[in-house]
Amino acid sequence: MPQETPGRTTRVKAFIVLGLCLALLGGVGAWLLLGRETSEPCNGLAGDERVQKSVGAAVRPGMSCTALAEAIVGASAGDASGRHTQAQAQALKDVLIALGSGNPAELNLDPALRVPLASALADYAPDLHAMLGGIGITDFLAKAAPQAPPWQSEDTYHLTVLADTLRGVVRAVAQDPKAYALLRMAETRTTAQRLSAVPADATDFSLSVPPTESARALGILDGIADAVTHGKDKGQARAWRTAVLDTLLDGQTSPHSDQDAQAAHLTTAWFQNLRKASEGERFDRLRAQGVDMARTWSQDRKMDEQTQQGLLAKVERSALTAYREIKP
């Protein structure tokens, strides 16, 4: 066998190295190309046939995510009294189903969709409350399947989706602190409304379910806040929390005037307490919202000490259990 010369050995090595480099470059190029192809613009909503049908003819592939968000909000928004048609509820349901078709826990929503989708969800605040609270929602559970149409009661159609789908979308929306604040404000107002509607002579479950359900809904949102900030450095997490609190307190999401007097009082009292807390304590105060609102409500009702303490213990457990379901 002829012996290889040093020059020939060098040329062979050079060809091998060149081949490896070309293969590496080819792999990187393919990864970039395929990565772009698999990450559809606007989370693929503009090309989804179900979304196109329910949201309207304005939805088409290639449209901007801002225009798509406007179309979704316009198609799903109810009237001034908060009532929704079947078509409006179906439009938002189809959007949520499309977003949750993969793994909802890993959903990364296009930034242009986050605040508009939060606004659309907030327009269905009572339904959002029922799905997050998860107590006594037989109708919601039965109608949550993707193929089930929105259902009607009290002159409106209701939005209902599977719990994992809703939580995944809310988590993705909440990456934007302003979007999270919108949902938090919607739940605050709904909690106040639910508490103020409890009859004066209510006892047992009629008395305990509204505050424990509200605490559960708020606890889910507390867990989502932790999930959103999980993995961020301390500065990023602090900036997100500060932006949430600033949005809640600067009046942009102030209580609407359509609340009854008692509900408006509960909402106002809660925000006064939040504002009075020091800046370093405010986010912890936010996490105690379910208990704090229930305490104000029970005091306004002049509830006896034993009943009040027993009820607040249930409320605190409800909030903590819900928080632990989500917390990473």
mmCIF file of C-alpha atoms in Angstrom:
data_model
loop_
_atom_site.group_PDB
_atom_site.id
_atom_site.type_symbol
_atom_site.label_atom_id
_atom_site.label_comp_id
_atom_site.label_asym_id
_atom_site.label_seq_id
_atom_site.Cartn_x
_atom_site.Cartn_y
_atom_site.Cartn_z
ATOM 1 C CA MET A 1 0.000 0.000 0.000
ATOM 2 C CA PRO A 2 1.545 3.340 -1.027
ATOM 3 C CA GLN A 3 2.493 5.595 1.820
ATOM 4 C CA GLU A 4 0.600 8.950 2.038
ATOM 5 C CA THR A 5 2.691 12.075 1.793
ATOM 6 C CA PRO A 6 2.303 14.911 4.306
ATOM 7 C CA GLY A 7 0.860 17.188 1.569
ATOM 8 C CA ARG A 8 -1.792 14.652 0.566
ATOM 9 C CA THR A 9 -2.760 14.095 4.209
ATOM 10 C CA THR A 10 -3.195 17.831 4.673
ATOM 11 C CA ARG A 11 -5.425 18.102 1.578
ATOM 12 C CA VAL A 12 -7.627 15.210 2.770
ATOM 13 C CA LYS A 13 -8.061 16.818 6.169
ATOM 14 C CA ALA A 14 -8.940 20.127 4.532
ATOM 15 C CA PHE A 15 -11.622 18.456 2.401
ATOM 16 C CA ILE A 16 -13.067 16.750 5.501
ATOM 17 C CA VAL A 17 -13.201 20.019 7.452
ATOM 18 C CA LEU A 18 -14.767 21.796 4.452
ATOM 19 C CA GLY A 19 -17.415 19.070 4.174
ATOM 20 C CA LEU A 20 -18.262 19.335 7.845
ATOM 21 C CA CYS A 21 -18.606 23.111 7.592
ATOM 22 C CA LEU A 22 -20.898 22.861 4.563
ATOM 23 C CA ALA A 23 -23.042 20.282 6.343
ATOM 24 C CA LEU A 24 -23.254 22.511 9.399
ATOM 25 C CA LEU A 25 -24.205 25.552 7.318
ATOM 26 C CA GLY A 26 -26.809 23.515 5.496
ATOM 27 C CA GLY A 27 -28.294 22.359 8.769
ATOM 28 C CA VAL A 28 -28.455 25.893 10.152
ATOM 29 C CA GLY A 29 -30.077 27.131 6.933
ATOM 30 C CA ALA A 30 -32.654 24.359 7.019
ATOM 31 C CA TRP A 31 -33.394 25.057 10.684
ATOM 32 C CA LEU A 32 -33.939 28.746 9.965
ATOM 33 C CA LEU A 33 -36.159 27.997 6.983
ATOM 34 C CA LEU A 34 -38.241 25.336 8.700
ATOM 35 C CA GLY A 35 -38.412 27.349 11.909
ATOM 36 C CA ARG A 36 -39.932 30.275 10.051
ATOM 37 C CA GLU A 37 -42.375 28.022 8.250
ATOM 38 C CA THR A 38 -43.621 26.308 11.408
ATOM 39 C CA SER A 39 -44.084 29.580 13.327
ATOM 40 C CA GLU A 40 -47.170 30.948 11.604
ATOM 41 C CA PRO A 41 -47.894 34.669 11.813
ATOM 42 C CA CYS A 42 -50.566 35.682 14.339
ATOM 43 C CA ASN A 43 -50.474 32.153 15.794
ATOM 44 C CA GLY A 44 -52.109 30.823 12.628
ATOM 45 C CA LEU A 45 -55.470 32.445 13.413
ATOM 46 C CA ALA A 46 -55.759 34.296 10.110
ATOM 47 C CA GLY A 47 -55.543 31.036 8.171
ATOM 48 C CA ASP A 48 -57.840 29.007 10.433
ATOM 49 C CA GLU A 49 -61.060 28.167 8.579
ATOM 50 C CA ARG A 50 -63.148 28.053 11.743
ATOM 51 C CA VAL A 51 -61.919 31.491 12.803
ATOM 52 C CA GLN A 52 -62.454 32.871 9.302
ATOM 53 C CA LYS A 53 -66.047 31.637 9.327
ATOM 54 C CA SER A 54 -67.018 32.922 12.773
ATOM 55 C CA VAL A 55 -65.004 36.153 12.990
ATOM 56 C CA GLY A 56 -65.846 37.214 9.442
ATOM 57 C CA ALA A 57 -64.718 37.776 5.887
ATOM 58 C CA ALA A 58 -62.179 40.385 7.012
ATOM 59 C CA VAL A 59 -59.983 37.568 8.353
ATOM 60 C CA ARG A 60 -57.593 36.350 5.678
ATOM 61 C CA PRO A 61 -54.043 34.986 5.477
ATOM 62 C CA GLY A 62 -51.397 37.664 5.296
ATOM 63 C CA MET A 63 -53.305 40.319 7.260
ATOM 64 C CA SER A 64 -51.527 42.137 10.057
ATOM 65 C CA CYS A 65 -51.925 40.859 13.599
ATOM 66 C CA THR A 66 -53.191 44.286 14.643
ATOM 67 C CA ALA A 67 -55.976 44.150 12.051
ATOM 68 C CA LEU A 68 -56.778 40.576 13.064
ATOM 69 C CA ALA A 69 -57.036 41.606 16.725
ATOM 70 C CA GLU A 70 -59.418 44.428 15.807
ATOM 71 C CA ALA A 71 -61.565 41.973 13.847
ATOM 72 C CA ILE A 72 -61.723 39.543 16.772
ATOM 73 C CA VAL A 73 -62.711 42.260 19.256
ATOM 74 C CA GLY A 74 -65.296 43.670 16.858
ATOM 75 C CA ALA A 75 -66.849 40.286 16.120
ATOM 76 C CA SER A 76 -67.084 39.176 19.766
ATOM 77 C CA ALA A 77 -68.029 42.383 21.611
ATOM 78 C CA GLY A 78 -71.480 42.571 23.173
ATOM 79 C CA ASP A 79 -73.824 45.529 23.549
ATOM 80 C CA ALA A 80 -73.640 48.276 26.169
ATOM 81 C CA SER A 81 -75.548 46.174 28.706
ATOM 82 C CA GLY A 82 -73.089 43.287 28.429
ATOM 83 C CA ARG A 83 -75.349 40.963 26.442
ATOM 84 C CA HIS A 84 -73.889 38.822 23.655
ATOM 85 C CA THR A 85 -75.408 37.104 20.666
ATOM 86 C CA GLN A 86 -74.668 33.499 19.801
ATOM 87 C CA ALA A 87 -72.485 34.613 16.878
ATOM 88 C CA GLN A 88 -70.443 36.913 19.105
ATOM 89 C CA ALA A 89 -69.802 34.255 21.741
ATOM 90 C CA GLN A 90 -69.020 31.703 19.020
ATOM 91 C CA ALA A 91 -66.448 34.011 17.433
ATOM 92 C CA LEU A 92 -64.398 34.298 20.616
ATOM 93 C CA LYS A 93 -64.858 30.625 21.450
ATOM 94 C CA ASP A 94 -63.461 29.615 18.048
ATOM 95 C CA VAL A 95 -60.445 31.880 18.543
ATOM 96 C CA LEU A 96 -59.727 30.367 21.966
ATOM 97 C CA ILE A 97 -60.150 26.818 20.629
ATOM 98 C CA ALA A 98 -57.744 27.534 17.759
ATOM 99 C CA LEU A 99 -55.151 28.933 20.179
ATOM 100 C CA GLY A 100 -55.551 25.950 22.512
ATOM 101 C CA SER A 101 -55.357 23.299 19.790
ATOM 102 C CA GLY A 102 -51.736 22.518 20.643
ATOM 103 C CA ASN A 103 -50.352 22.467 24.166
ATOM 104 C CA PRO A 104 -52.070 25.433 25.866
ATOM 105 C CA ALA A 105 -49.425 25.528 28.587
ATOM 106 C CA GLU A 106 -46.764 26.302 25.957
ATOM 107 C CA LEU A 107 -48.747 28.899 24.009
ATOM 108 C CA ASN A 108 -46.662 31.945 23.073
ATOM 109 C CA LEU A 109 -49.094 34.549 21.822
ATOM 110 C CA ASP A 110 -48.137 37.203 19.282
ATOM 111 C CA PRO A 111 -47.631 40.441 21.258
ATOM 112 C CA ALA A 112 -50.108 42.343 19.063
ATOM 113 C CA LEU A 113 -52.885 39.958 20.146
ATOM 114 C CA ARG A 114 -52.379 40.071 23.906
ATOM 115 C CA VAL A 115 -54.144 43.269 25.022
ATOM 116 C CA PRO A 116 -56.979 42.956 22.456
ATOM 117 C CA LEU A 117 -57.685 39.366 23.515
ATOM 118 C CA ALA A 118 -57.649 40.426 27.164
ATOM 119 C CA SER A 119 -60.179 43.115 26.278
ATOM 120 C CA ALA A 120 -62.337 40.547 24.462
ATOM 121 C CA LEU A 121 -62.220 38.165 27.434
ATOM 122 C CA ALA A 122 -63.017 40.985 29.870
ATOM 123 C CA ASP A 123 -66.174 41.671 27.859
ATOM 124 C CA TYR A 124 -67.315 38.218 29.046
ATOM 125 C CA ALA A 125 -66.354 38.910 32.680
ATOM 126 C CA PRO A 126 -69.177 36.890 34.310
ATOM 127 C CA ASP A 127 -68.322 33.860 32.156
ATOM 128 C CA LEU A 128 -64.618 34.306 32.844
ATOM 129 C CA HIS A 129 -65.413 34.426 36.567
ATOM 130 C CA ALA A 130 -67.444 31.214 36.396
ATOM 131 C CA MET A 131 -64.786 29.324 34.444
ATOM 132 C CA LEU A 132 -61.926 30.483 36.679
ATOM 133 C CA GLY A 133 -63.911 30.069 39.902
ATOM 134 C CA GLY A 134 -65.109 26.603 39.002
ATOM 135 C CA ILE A 135 -67.793 26.182 41.684
ATOM 136 C CA GLY A 136 -71.335 25.258 40.706
ATOM 137 C CA ILE A 137 -70.786 25.606 36.960
ATOM 138 C CA THR A 138 -72.562 22.516 35.650
ATOM 139 C CA ASP A 139 -73.786 24.389 32.596
ATOM 140 C CA PHE A 140 -70.303 25.632 31.827
ATOM 141 C CA LEU A 141 -68.715 22.188 32.152
ATOM 142 C CA ALA A 142 -71.342 20.569 29.922
ATOM 143 C CA LYS A 143 -70.957 23.242 27.239
ATOM 144 C CA ALA A 144 -67.160 23.538 27.277
ATOM 145 C CA ALA A 145 -66.433 20.993 24.511
ATOM 146 C CA PRO A 146 -65.160 22.541 21.257
ATOM 147 C CA GLN A 147 -68.168 21.290 19.300
ATOM 148 C CA ALA A 148 -70.717 22.624 21.817
ATOM 149 C CA PRO A 149 -72.283 25.955 20.775
ATOM 150 C CA PRO A 150 -72.636 28.907 23.154
ATOM 151 C CA TRP A 151 -75.631 28.500 25.440
ATOM 152 C CA GLN A 152 -78.247 31.019 26.399
ATOM 153 C CA SER A 153 -79.601 32.221 29.748
ATOM 154 C CA GLU A 154 -80.786 35.556 31.085
ATOM 155 C CA ASP A 155 -81.027 37.118 27.600
ATOM 156 C CA THR A 156 -77.396 36.497 26.690
ATOM 157 C CA TYR A 157 -75.194 33.790 25.217
ATOM 158 C CA HIS A 158 -72.300 32.487 27.294
ATOM 159 C CA LEU A 159 -68.665 31.814 26.438
ATOM 160 C CA THR A 160 -67.482 28.391 27.594
ATOM 161 C CA VAL A 161 -64.216 26.550 26.833
ATOM 162 C CA LEU A 162 -62.218 23.792 28.490
ATOM 163 C CA ALA A 163 -60.292 24.847 31.602
ATOM 164 C CA ASP A 164 -56.861 24.024 30.147
ATOM 165 C CA THR A 165 -57.623 26.061 27.037
ATOM 166 C CA LEU A 166 -58.752 29.089 29.023
ATOM 167 C CA ARG A 167 -55.856 28.961 31.467
ATOM 168 C CA GLY A 168 -53.345 28.587 28.649
ATOM 169 C CA VAL A 169 -54.725 31.578 26.773
ATOM 170 C CA VAL A 170 -54.930 33.722 29.909
ATOM 171 C CA ARG A 171 -51.321 32.834 30.748
ATOM 172 C CA ALA A 172 -50.213 33.757 27.224
ATOM 173 C CA VAL A 173 -52.219 36.995 27.280
ATOM 174 C CA ALA A 174 -50.797 37.909 30.689
ATOM 175 C CA GLN A 175 -47.259 38.144 29.328
ATOM 176 C CA ASP A 176 -48.320 41.741 28.724
ATOM 177 C CA PRO A 177 -48.843 43.324 32.170
ATOM 178 C CA LYS A 178 -51.522 45.683 30.840
ATOM 179 C CA ALA A 179 -53.456 42.687 29.518
ATOM 180 C CA TYR A 180 -53.188 40.967 32.892
ATOM 181 C CA ALA A 181 -54.397 44.129 34.637
ATOM 182 C CA LEU A 182 -57.450 44.236 32.354
ATOM 183 C CA LEU A 183 -58.406 40.696 33.353
ATOM 184 C CA ARG A 184 -57.701 41.410 37.018
ATOM 185 C CA MET A 185 -59.931 44.474 36.916
ATOM 186 C CA ALA A 186 -62.713 42.508 35.230
ATOM 187 C CA GLU A 187 -62.555 39.865 37.954
ATOM 188 C CA THR A 188 -62.456 42.513 40.698
ATOM 189 C CA ARG A 189 -65.651 44.096 39.436
ATOM 190 C CA THR A 190 -67.361 40.721 38.993
ATOM 191 C CA THR A 191 -66.343 39.619 42.481
ATOM 192 C CA ALA A 192 -67.822 42.808 43.926
ATOM 193 C CA GLN A 193 -71.024 42.281 41.963
ATOM 194 C CA ARG A 194 -71.352 38.661 43.080
ATOM 195 C CA LEU A 195 -70.832 39.552 46.731
ATOM 196 C CA SER A 196 -73.269 42.447 46.679
ATOM 197 C CA ALA A 197 -75.950 40.174 45.165
ATOM 198 C CA VAL A 198 -75.951 37.744 48.129
ATOM 199 C CA PRO A 199 -79.352 38.028 49.878
ATOM 200 C CA ALA A 200 -79.375 39.479 53.380
ATOM 201 C CA ASP A 201 -80.831 36.263 54.813
ATOM 202 C CA ALA A 202 -78.422 33.885 53.036
ATOM 203 C CA THR A 203 -76.949 31.000 55.058
ATOM 204 C CA ASP A 204 -74.799 27.915 54.480
ATOM 205 C CA PHE A 205 -73.809 27.435 50.821
ATOM 206 C CA SER A 206 -75.789 30.465 49.648
ATOM 207 C CA LEU A 207 -73.574 32.541 51.914
ATOM 208 C CA SER A 208 -70.225 30.789 51.424
ATOM 209 C CA VAL A 209 -70.145 29.955 47.696
ATOM 210 C CA PRO A 210 -69.949 33.522 46.284
ATOM 211 C CA PRO A 211 -66.879 34.586 48.326
ATOM 212 C CA THR A 212 -65.081 31.227 47.995
ATOM 213 C CA GLU A 213 -65.738 31.069 44.256
ATOM 214 C CA SER A 214 -64.457 34.622 43.859
ATOM 215 C CA ALA A 215 -61.359 33.850 45.920
ATOM 216 C CA ARG A 216 -60.725 30.828 43.714
ATOM 217 C CA ALA A 217 -60.948 32.898 40.533
ATOM 218 C CA LEU A 218 -58.549 35.465 41.980
ATOM 219 C CA GLY A 219 -56.257 32.671 43.208
ATOM 220 C CA ILE A 220 -56.038 31.263 39.675
ATOM 221 C CA LEU A 221 -55.009 34.718 38.456
ATOM 222 C CA ASP A 222 -52.417 34.899 41.271
ATOM 223 C CA GLY A 223 -50.954 31.586 40.102
ATOM 224 C CA ILE A 224 -50.867 32.817 36.510
ATOM 225 C CA ALA A 225 -48.974 35.922 37.647
ATOM 226 C CA ASP A 226 -46.323 33.670 39.182
ATOM 227 C CA ALA A 227 -46.245 31.486 36.065
ATOM 228 C CA VAL A 228 -45.668 34.550 33.885
ATOM 229 C CA THR A 229 -42.780 35.836 36.002
ATOM 230 C CA HIS A 230 -41.259 32.374 36.571
ATOM 231 C CA GLY A 231 -37.832 32.203 34.936
ATOM 232 C CA LYS A 232 -37.461 35.957 34.598
ATOM 233 C CA ASP A 233 -34.658 37.670 36.477
ATOM 234 C CA LYS A 234 -35.565 39.766 39.505
ATOM 235 C CA GLY A 235 -35.534 43.019 37.563
ATOM 236 C CA GLN A 236 -37.840 41.728 34.828
ATOM 237 C CA ALA A 237 -40.261 40.213 37.335
ATOM 238 C CA ARG A 238 -40.313 43.439 39.345
ATOM 239 C CA ALA A 239 -40.952 45.491 36.199
ATOM 240 C CA TRP A 240 -43.890 43.244 35.209
ATOM 241 C CA ARG A 241 -45.483 43.492 38.658
ATOM 242 C CA THR A 242 -44.973 47.251 38.811
ATOM 243 C CA ALA A 243 -46.604 47.676 35.404
ATOM 244 C CA VAL A 244 -49.603 45.601 36.548
ATOM 245 C CA LEU A 245 -50.062 47.692 39.685
ATOM 246 C CA ASP A 246 -49.559 50.994 37.862
ATOM 247 C CA THR A 247 -52.180 50.039 35.290
ATOM 248 C CA LEU A 248 -54.647 49.038 37.981
ATOM 249 C CA LEU A 249 -54.125 52.207 40.003
ATOM 250 C CA ASP A 250 -53.724 54.901 37.353
ATOM 251 C CA GLY A 251 -57.401 54.974 36.417
ATOM 252 C CA GLN A 252 -57.158 53.407 32.947
ATOM 253 C CA THR A 253 -59.093 50.390 34.194
ATOM 254 C CA SER A 254 -61.276 52.249 36.692
ATOM 255 C CA PRO A 255 -64.587 50.718 37.789
ATOM 256 C CA HIS A 256 -67.459 51.195 35.355
ATOM 257 C CA SER A 257 -70.482 53.168 36.500
ATOM 258 C CA ASP A 258 -72.898 50.310 35.767
ATOM 259 C CA GLN A 259 -72.073 48.589 39.084
ATOM 260 C CA ASP A 260 -74.735 48.850 41.761
ATOM 261 C CA ALA A 261 -73.937 50.993 44.800
ATOM 262 C CA GLN A 262 -72.811 48.132 47.041
ATOM 263 C CA ALA A 263 -70.600 46.574 44.360
ATOM 264 C CA ALA A 264 -69.062 49.955 43.553
ATOM 265 C CA HIS A 265 -68.353 50.447 47.267
ATOM 266 C CA LEU A 266 -66.576 47.070 47.517
ATOM 267 C CA THR A 267 -64.519 47.787 44.407
ATOM 268 C CA THR A 268 -63.557 51.275 45.599
ATOM 269 C CA ALA A 269 -62.720 50.060 49.118
ATOM 270 C CA TRP A 270 -60.447 47.365 47.714
ATOM 271 C CA PHE A 271 -58.492 49.799 45.550
ATOM 272 C CA GLN A 272 -58.189 52.276 48.389
ATOM 273 C CA ASN A 273 -56.593 49.562 50.525
ATOM 274 C CA LEU A 274 -54.262 48.611 47.674
ATOM 275 C CA ARG A 275 -53.225 52.216 47.183
ATOM 276 C CA LYS A 276 -52.570 52.700 50.917
ATOM 277 C CA ALA A 277 -50.091 49.796 50.985
ATOM 278 C CA SER A 278 -46.423 50.652 50.515
ATOM 279 C CA GLU A 279 -45.002 50.023 47.055
ATOM 280 C CA GLY A 280 -43.049 47.041 48.344
ATOM 281 C CA GLU A 281 -46.165 45.459 49.849
ATOM 282 C CA ARG A 282 -48.686 46.098 47.070
ATOM 283 C CA PHE A 283 -48.233 42.903 45.105
ATOM 284 C CA ASP A 284 -48.580 40.839 48.276
ATOM 285 C CA ARG A 285 -51.760 42.842 48.972
ATOM 286 C CA LEU A 286 -52.977 41.890 45.499
ATOM 287 C CA ARG A 287 -52.513 38.218 46.369
ATOM 288 C CA ALA A 288 -54.712 38.665 49.430
ATOM 289 C CA GLN A 289 -57.511 40.261 47.401
ATOM 290 C CA GLY A 290 -60.064 37.464 47.776
ATOM 291 C CA VAL A 291 -59.804 37.495 51.577
ATOM 292 C CA ASP A 292 -59.674 41.296 51.802
ATOM 293 C CA MET A 293 -62.799 41.811 49.695
ATOM 294 C CA ALA A 294 -64.652 39.090 51.613
ATOM 295 C CA ARG A 295 -63.668 40.731 54.906
ATOM 296 C CA THR A 296 -64.952 44.152 53.822
ATOM 297 C CA TRP A 297 -68.158 42.544 52.573
ATOM 298 C CA SER A 298 -68.720 40.565 55.789
ATOM 299 C CA GLN A 299 -68.105 43.652 57.905
ATOM 300 C CA ASP A 300 -70.567 45.677 55.831
ATOM 301 C CA ARG A 301 -73.150 42.955 56.459
ATOM 302 C CA LYS A 302 -72.416 43.176 60.201
ATOM 303 C CA MET A 303 -71.717 39.451 60.261
ATOM 304 C CA ASP A 304 -71.117 38.009 63.729
ATOM 305 C CA GLU A 305 -67.498 37.276 64.617
ATOM 306 C CA GLN A 306 -67.774 33.477 64.584
ATOM 307 C CA THR A 307 -69.509 33.333 61.210
ATOM 308 C CA GLN A 308 -67.092 35.842 59.744
ATOM 309 C CA GLN A 309 -63.958 34.015 60.890
ATOM 310 C CA GLY A 310 -65.247 30.659 59.689
ATOM 311 C CA LEU A 311 -66.130 32.112 56.317
ATOM 312 C CA LEU A 312 -62.793 33.912 55.880
ATOM 313 C CA ALA A 313 -60.949 30.669 56.663
ATOM 314 C CA LYS A 314 -62.853 28.959 53.821
ATOM 315 C CA VAL A 315 -62.113 31.865 51.496
ATOM 316 C CA GLU A 316 -58.398 31.747 52.283
ATOM 317 C CA ARG A 317 -58.243 27.976 51.649
ATOM 318 C CA SER A 318 -60.082 28.388 48.364
ATOM 319 C CA ALA A 319 -57.647 31.034 47.133
ATOM 320 C CA LEU A 320 -54.589 29.032 48.214
ATOM 321 C CA THR A 321 -55.805 25.808 46.597
ATOM 322 C CA ALA A 322 -56.443 27.578 43.297
ATOM 323 C CA TYR A 323 -53.066 29.340 43.434
ATOM 324 C CA ARG A 324 -51.251 26.032 43.922
ATOM 325 C CA GLU A 325 -52.996 24.548 40.871
ATOM 326 C CA ILE A 326 -51.224 27.075 38.641
ATOM 327 C CA LYS A 327 -48.051 28.119 40.449
ATOM 328 C CA PRO A 328 -44.994 26.695 38.613
#
